[in-house]
Each structure stands twice: as C-alpha cells, then as structure tokens.
C-alpha cells in the first residue's frame, strides 16, 4: 500500500506572529510546486488564526501543538478541540515528549486527548518514543507497545490517527537514531497497530519519524519502507532548511 508522505514542522515555543509571516512568505515560494506529499506546520496557538488565513489555498496545512480533552470549562490556559475547529485547524500533535516529560502528561491523559480529538474530527499526530535509559535497559519495545495500547484505548477509528515515533534521546539533541533502529521501531509499531486494529488499517496508518531530522539525513530516512514522513523540530525553523526536508534534498 502506498502511503502519502507527510512532512510536519513542530515550531514548539518559537516564532512570533510577525516572524511566522516572514517565514511563510519565503517557504511557500520554495515549495509551491510540491504536490505529491503533505506538508504541515504546527506553530504556537497565538499564530494559528493568522497562519490558517495566510496558508489558505496553498499546499501547506496548519496544525496545533496540543489540545485539552474537555469541550469547555474552567481549565485556565487550555485550548479545546472546538476552539481549534472554529479557526480551521484540523490536526493536532498529541503526546509530544516535551508534553510528557516537562508537563508530566501520562498515557491516560494523552488517550483522553486522542479520543476527544477524533470525536471532533481532528486528526491526532500521536507521538510515542522511549527515553535513553529505557533503550539502554532493553525496554524500547515494551514502552512503545504500552504507549500505543493505552494511547489508543477505546479508539474505534485507528485509521484516522497518524503516529510519530520519536525516540526522546534523539529530539533536539542532534543524535539521530540509526536507520536500523528507526526501521525496527516502525515495524514494531505497525505490528502493534495490526494487533489493535487489523492488518489493513495498520498498512494505511502513516508512521512518521522524529528526532533531529535535517536535510543531511532525510533522504536516507525516507527510503525506509515503514517510514511515511517526518516530524521536524529544530530544522523546520528556517524556511530553506524545511523546504529541503520537504523535498528530501540533502543540500
Ligand atoms: C520534535 O520536536 O518533534 C523534534 C523531533 O525535534 P528535533 O527535530 O529538533 O529533534
């Protein structure tokens, strides 16, 4: 089965609205002829409305970096699914390792967010990944299985989920997993999805790799059979660099 590649930028807590406008002007020009893959940028919440309006009618989609599972209420500082939908955002990154480790989000909370997002028709990019210690202890497989099983509990439409395998030790560190480590993890993830939702759905679900992806390594990573795209932090912050990643261009 051929899965359409997705190249997604996670801008984290970088870029003001005016910085994002400058970026978009340059980036859209660089990738305007790309039609055979999906491109998505997830800026901070405050940039979302402006980005949605700037990118309307282009080949670049806009996603959010987080979402709370409740529809509304006294949840100071949180943003709901209906709020995202109202401004035209239909994709959200959930369970990013920075949410898990800095903000102490656990598998159960992430599961509630995934279920809520899908209920609103918002596509979750569901991030999973092991820490360095877990890898060194030989626990990578168990950790990924646990994150998938708990994260997808009660999810009827697994086909609407995008998974991002992001080894925590490779995020923002400059350390990329080896091609073998990436392919092994992606094969394991697809097998687990097959167990949960059946082989056909497992073959259709896109599994992105994230962790220090840059122009120098994207081409090799994208040759791996079970890698369907990339979730990119640092190297997505410059339009030239992210446009090369989108094109799988080394230099
Ligand atoms: C990320 O934030 O999801 C990420 C993979 O970051 P980086 O590309 O900087 O490692």
CSV table of C-alpha atoms and ligand atoms in Angstrom, one decimal:
chain,number,residue,atom,x,y,z
A,1,UNK,CA,0.0,0.0,0.0
A,2,UNK,CA,1.3,3.4,-0.8
A,3,UNK,CA,1.0,6.0,1.9
A,4,UNK,CA,1.3,9.7,1.1
A,5,UNK,CA,4.3,11.1,2.8
A,6,UNK,CA,3.8,13.8,5.5
A,7,UNK,CA,6.4,16.3,6.4
A,8,UNK,CA,5.4,18.1,9.6
A,9,UNK,CA,7.1,21.0,11.3
A,10,UNK,CA,6.8,21.4,15.1
A,11,UNK,CA,7.8,25.0,15.8
A,12,UNK,CA,7.5,24.5,19.6
A,13,UNK,CA,7.6,27.8,21.5
A,14,UNK,CA,9.5,29.6,18.7
A,15,UNK,CA,8.3,32.4,16.4
A,16,UNK,CA,6.0,35.3,17.0
A,17,UNK,CA,3.2,36.1,14.6
A,18,UNK,CA,5.4,38.5,12.6
A,19,UNK,CA,8.2,36.0,12.4
A,20,UNK,CA,5.8,33.4,11.2
A,21,UNK,CA,4.6,35.7,8.5
A,22,UNK,CA,8.1,36.3,7.2
A,23,UNK,CA,8.8,32.6,7.2
A,24,UNK,CA,5.6,31.7,5.3
A,25,UNK,CA,6.4,34.3,2.6
A,26,UNK,CA,9.7,32.6,1.8
A,27,UNK,CA,8.6,29.0,2.5
A,28,UNK,CA,5.5,29.0,0.3
A,29,UNK,CA,7.6,30.2,-2.6
A,30,UNK,CA,10.2,27.4,-2.1
A,31,UNK,CA,7.7,24.5,-2.0
A,32,UNK,CA,4.8,25.8,-4.2
A,33,UNK,CA,5.3,23.1,-6.9
A,34,UNK,CA,5.3,20.2,-4.4
A,35,UNK,CA,2.1,18.2,-4.9
A,36,UNK,CA,2.9,14.6,-4.1
A,37,UNK,CA,3.2,14.8,-0.3
A,38,UNK,CA,1.5,16.6,2.6
A,39,UNK,CA,3.2,19.5,4.3
A,40,UNK,CA,2.1,20.7,7.7
A,41,UNK,CA,3.3,23.4,10.1
A,42,UNK,CA,2.3,23.5,13.8
A,43,UNK,CA,3.1,26.9,15.2
A,44,UNK,CA,2.2,28.2,18.7
A,45,UNK,CA,-1.5,28.8,19.5
A,46,UNK,CA,-1.3,32.6,19.0
A,47,UNK,CA,0.0,32.2,15.4
A,48,UNK,CA,-2.8,29.8,14.4
A,49,UNK,CA,-5.5,32.1,13.1
A,50,UNK,CA,-3.0,34.2,11.1
A,51,UNK,CA,-1.3,31.1,9.7
A,52,UNK,CA,-4.6,29.5,8.7
A,53,UNK,CA,-5.6,32.6,6.8
A,54,UNK,CA,-2.1,33.0,5.2
A,55,UNK,CA,-2.0,29.4,4.1
A,56,UNK,CA,-5.5,29.1,2.7
A,57,UNK,CA,-5.4,27.8,-0.9
A,58,UNK,CA,-1.7,26.7,-0.6
A,59,UNK,CA,-0.2,23.2,-0.3
A,60,UNK,CA,0.6,23.7,3.4
A,61,UNK,CA,-1.7,22.7,6.2
A,62,UNK,CA,-1.7,24.1,9.7
A,63,UNK,CA,-1.8,22.0,12.9
A,64,UNK,CA,-1.8,22.7,16.7
A,65,UNK,CA,0.8,21.5,19.1
A,66,UNK,CA,-1.6,20.5,21.8
A,67,UNK,CA,-5.3,20.4,22.8
A,68,UNK,CA,-7.2,19.7,26.0
A,69,UNK,CA,-9.8,16.9,26.0
A,70,UNK,CA,-12.7,18.8,27.6
A,71,UNK,CA,-15.0,20.7,25.4
A,72,UNK,CA,-15.2,23.8,27.6
A,73,UNK,CA,-15.0,24.8,31.2
A,74,UNK,CA,-12.8,26.2,34.0
A,75,UNK,CA,-9.4,24.9,32.6
A,76,UNK,CA,-7.2,28.0,32.7
A,77,UNK,CA,-4.6,28.1,30.0
A,78,UNK,CA,-6.1,25.3,27.9
A,79,UNK,CA,-7.4,25.2,24.4
A,80,UNK,CA,-10.2,22.9,23.3
A,81,UNK,CA,-11.0,20.9,20.1
A,82,UNK,CA,-14.0,23.1,19.2
A,83,UNK,CA,-11.7,26.2,19.5
A,84,UNK,CA,-9.3,24.7,17.0
A,85,UNK,CA,-12.0,23.7,14.6
A,86,UNK,CA,-13.6,27.1,14.8
A,87,UNK,CA,-10.4,28.7,13.3
A,88,UNK,CA,-10.0,25.9,10.7
A,89,UNK,CA,-7.3,23.7,12.4
A,90,UNK,CA,-7.9,20.0,11.8
A,91,UNK,CA,-4.7,18.4,13.0
A,92,UNK,CA,-3.1,18.3,16.4
A,93,UNK,CA,0.2,17.0,17.8
A,94,UNK,CA,-0.6,15.0,21.0
A,95,UNK,CA,1.7,13.2,23.4
A,96,UNK,CA,4.9,15.0,22.3
A,97,UNK,CA,7.8,14.0,24.6
A,98,UNK,CA,8.1,17.6,25.8
A,99,UNK,CA,4.4,17.4,26.9
A,100,UNK,CA,5.1,14.0,28.5
A,101,UNK,CA,8.3,14.9,30.3
A,102,UNK,CA,8.2,18.7,31.1
A,103,UNK,CA,4.4,18.9,31.6
A,104,UNK,CA,4.1,15.4,33.1
A,105,UNK,CA,1.4,14.2,30.7
A,106,UNK,CA,0.8,10.5,31.1
A,107,UNK,CA,-0.5,7.8,28.7
A,108,UNK,CA,-4.0,8.0,30.2
A,109,UNK,CA,-4.3,11.8,29.7
A,110,UNK,CA,-2.9,11.5,26.1
A,111,UNK,CA,-5.5,8.8,25.4
A,112,UNK,CA,-8.3,11.2,26.6
A,113,UNK,CA,-7.0,13.8,24.2
A,114,UNK,CA,-6.7,11.4,21.3
A,115,UNK,CA,-10.3,10.2,21.8
A,116,UNK,CA,-11.5,13.8,22.1
A,117,UNK,CA,-9.7,15.0,19.0
A,118,UNK,CA,-11.0,12.1,16.9
A,119,UNK,CA,-14.5,12.8,18.2
A,120,UNK,CA,-14.3,16.3,16.8
A,121,UNK,CA,-12.9,15.1,13.5
A,122,UNK,CA,-9.4,16.4,14.3
A,123,UNK,CA,-6.5,14.2,13.2
A,124,UNK,CA,-4.1,13.5,16.1
A,125,UNK,CA,-0.4,13.1,15.4
A,126,UNK,CA,0.2,10.8,18.3
A,127,UNK,CA,3.8,10.9,19.5
A,128,UNK,CA,5.5,7.9,21.2
A,129,UNK,CA,9.1,7.1,22.0
A,130,UNK,CA,11.5,5.7,24.6
A,131,UNK,CA,14.0,7.5,26.7
A,132,UNK,CA,17.7,6.8,26.5
A,133,UNK,CA,17.5,4.9,29.8
A,134,UNK,CA,14.6,2.8,28.5
A,135,UNK,CA,16.5,2.0,25.3
A,136,UNK,CA,19.7,1.1,27.3
A,137,UNK,CA,17.6,-1.2,29.5
A,138,UNK,CA,16.2,-3.0,26.5
A,139,UNK,CA,12.7,-1.7,27.2
A,140,UNK,CA,12.1,0.1,23.9
A,141,UNK,CA,9.6,-2.5,22.5
A,142,UNK,CA,7.6,-2.6,25.8
A,143,UNK,CA,7.5,1.1,26.1
A,144,UNK,CA,6.2,1.6,22.6
A,145,UNK,CA,3.6,-1.1,23.0
A,146,UNK,CA,2.4,0.4,26.3
A,147,UNK,CA,2.2,3.9,24.8
A,148,UNK,CA,0.3,2.6,21.8
A,149,UNK,CA,-2.1,0.3,23.7
A,150,UNK,CA,-3.0,2.9,26.4
A,151,UNK,CA,-3.0,5.8,24.0
A,152,UNK,CA,-5.3,4.1,21.5
A,153,UNK,CA,-7.6,2.6,24.1
A,154,UNK,CA,-11.3,3.0,23.1
A,155,UNK,CA,-10.3,4.4,19.7
A,156,UNK,CA,-12.6,2.9,17.1
A,157,UNK,CA,-11.1,4.7,14.0
A,158,UNK,CA,-7.3,4.0,14.3
A,159,UNK,CA,-7.1,4.7,10.6
A,160,UNK,CA,-7.6,8.4,11.4
A,161,UNK,CA,-4.6,8.5,13.6
A,162,UNK,CA,-1.0,9.5,12.5
A,163,UNK,CA,1.7,8.0,14.7
A,164,UNK,CA,5.1,9.7,15.2
A,165,UNK,CA,7.9,7.6,16.6
A,166,UNK,CA,10.2,10.0,18.3
A,167,UNK,CA,13.0,8.5,20.5
A,168,UNK,CA,13.3,11.0,23.3
A,169,UNK,CA,17.1,10.8,23.2
A,170,UNK,CA,17.1,12.0,19.6
A,171,UNK,CA,14.8,15.0,20.0
A,172,UNK,CA,16.7,18.3,19.8
A,173,UNK,CA,20.0,16.6,20.6
A,174,UNK,CA,21.5,16.3,17.1
A,175,UNK,CA,21.5,12.5,17.7
A,176,UNK,CA,19.6,10.7,15.0
A,177,UNK,CA,18.6,7.1,15.5
A,178,UNK,CA,20.4,4.7,13.1
A,179,UNK,CA,18.4,3.6,10.1
A,180,UNK,CA,18.2,0.1,11.6
A,181,UNK,CA,16.8,1.5,14.9
A,182,UNK,CA,14.3,3.6,13.0
A,183,UNK,CA,13.1,0.8,10.8
A,184,UNK,CA,12.9,-1.7,13.7
A,185,UNK,CA,10.8,0.6,15.7
A,186,UNK,CA,8.5,1.4,12.8
A,187,UNK,CA,8.0,-2.3,12.0
A,188,UNK,CA,7.2,-2.9,15.7
A,189,UNK,CA,4.7,0.0,15.8
A,190,UNK,CA,2.9,-1.2,12.6
A,191,UNK,CA,2.7,-4.7,14.0
A,192,UNK,CA,1.1,-3.4,17.2
A,193,UNK,CA,-1.4,-1.4,15.2
A,194,UNK,CA,-2.2,-4.5,13.3
A,195,UNK,CA,-2.9,-6.3,16.5
A,196,UNK,CA,-5.1,-3.5,17.7
A,197,UNK,CA,-7.0,-2.6,14.5
A,198,UNK,CA,-6.2,-5.3,11.9
A,199,UNK,CA,-3.6,-5.6,9.1
A,200,UNK,CA,-5.4,-3.4,6.5
A,201,UNK,CA,-5.6,-0.4,8.9
A,202,UNK,CA,-2.0,-0.9,10.0
A,203,UNK,CA,-0.9,-0.8,6.4
A,204,UNK,CA,-2.8,2.5,5.9
A,205,UNK,CA,-1.7,4.4,9.0
A,206,UNK,CA,1.1,6.8,8.5
A,207,UNK,CA,4.1,6.5,10.9
A,208,UNK,CA,6.4,9.5,11.0
A,209,UNK,CA,9.9,9.5,12.4
A,210,UNK,CA,11.1,12.4,14.5
A,211,UNK,CA,14.4,13.2,16.2
A,212,UNK,CA,17.0,15.5,14.7
A,213,UNK,CA,15.8,15.1,11.1
A,214,UNK,CA,17.6,17.5,8.8
A,215,UNK,CA,18.4,17.9,5.1
A,216,UNK,CA,21.5,15.8,5.6
A,217,UNK,CA,19.6,12.7,6.8
A,218,UNK,CA,16.1,13.0,5.5
A,219,UNK,CA,16.7,11.3,2.2
A,220,UNK,CA,18.1,8.1,3.8
A,221,UNK,CA,15.4,8.0,6.5
A,222,UNK,CA,12.7,8.4,3.8
A,223,UNK,CA,14.0,5.4,1.9
A,224,UNK,CA,12.9,3.1,4.8
A,225,UNK,CA,9.8,1.0,4.0
A,226,UNK,CA,7.8,1.8,7.1
A,227,UNK,CA,8.7,5.5,7.4
A,228,UNK,CA,5.9,7.6,6.0
A,229,UNK,CA,7.3,11.1,6.8
A,230,UNK,CA,9.0,13.2,9.4
A,231,UNK,CA,8.1,15.3,12.4
A,232,UNK,CA,10.7,18.0,12.5
A,233,UNK,CA,11.6,20.5,15.3
A,234,UNK,CA,14.9,22.4,15.0
A,235,UNK,CA,15.5,22.0,11.3
A,236,UNK,CA,12.0,23.3,10.5
A,237,UNK,CA,12.6,26.7,11.9
A,238,UNK,CA,14.4,28.1,8.8
A,239,UNK,CA,12.3,28.0,5.6
A,240,UNK,CA,15.3,26.9,3.4
A,241,UNK,CA,16.1,24.0,5.7
A,242,UNK,CA,12.5,22.8,6.0
A,243,UNK,CA,11.9,23.2,2.2
A,244,UNK,CA,14.9,20.8,1.7
A,245,UNK,CA,13.4,18.3,4.1
A,246,UNK,CA,10.1,18.5,2.3
A,247,UNK,CA,11.9,17.7,-0.9
A,248,UNK,CA,14.2,15.1,0.6
A,249,UNK,CA,17.1,17.2,-0.6
A,250,UNK,CA,20.4,16.6,1.0
A,251,UNK,CA,22.0,20.0,0.4
B,1,LIG,C1,10.2,17.4,17.7
B,1,LIG,O1,10.1,18.4,18.3
B,1,LIG,O2,9.2,16.6,17.5
B,1,LIG,C2,11.5,17.0,17.1
B,1,LIG,C3,11.7,15.9,16.5
B,1,LIG,O3,12.5,17.9,17.3
B,1,LIG,P1,14.0,17.9,16.6
B,1,LIG,O4,13.7,17.7,15.1
B,1,LIG,O5,14.6,19.3,16.9
B,1,LIG,O6,14.7,16.8,17.2
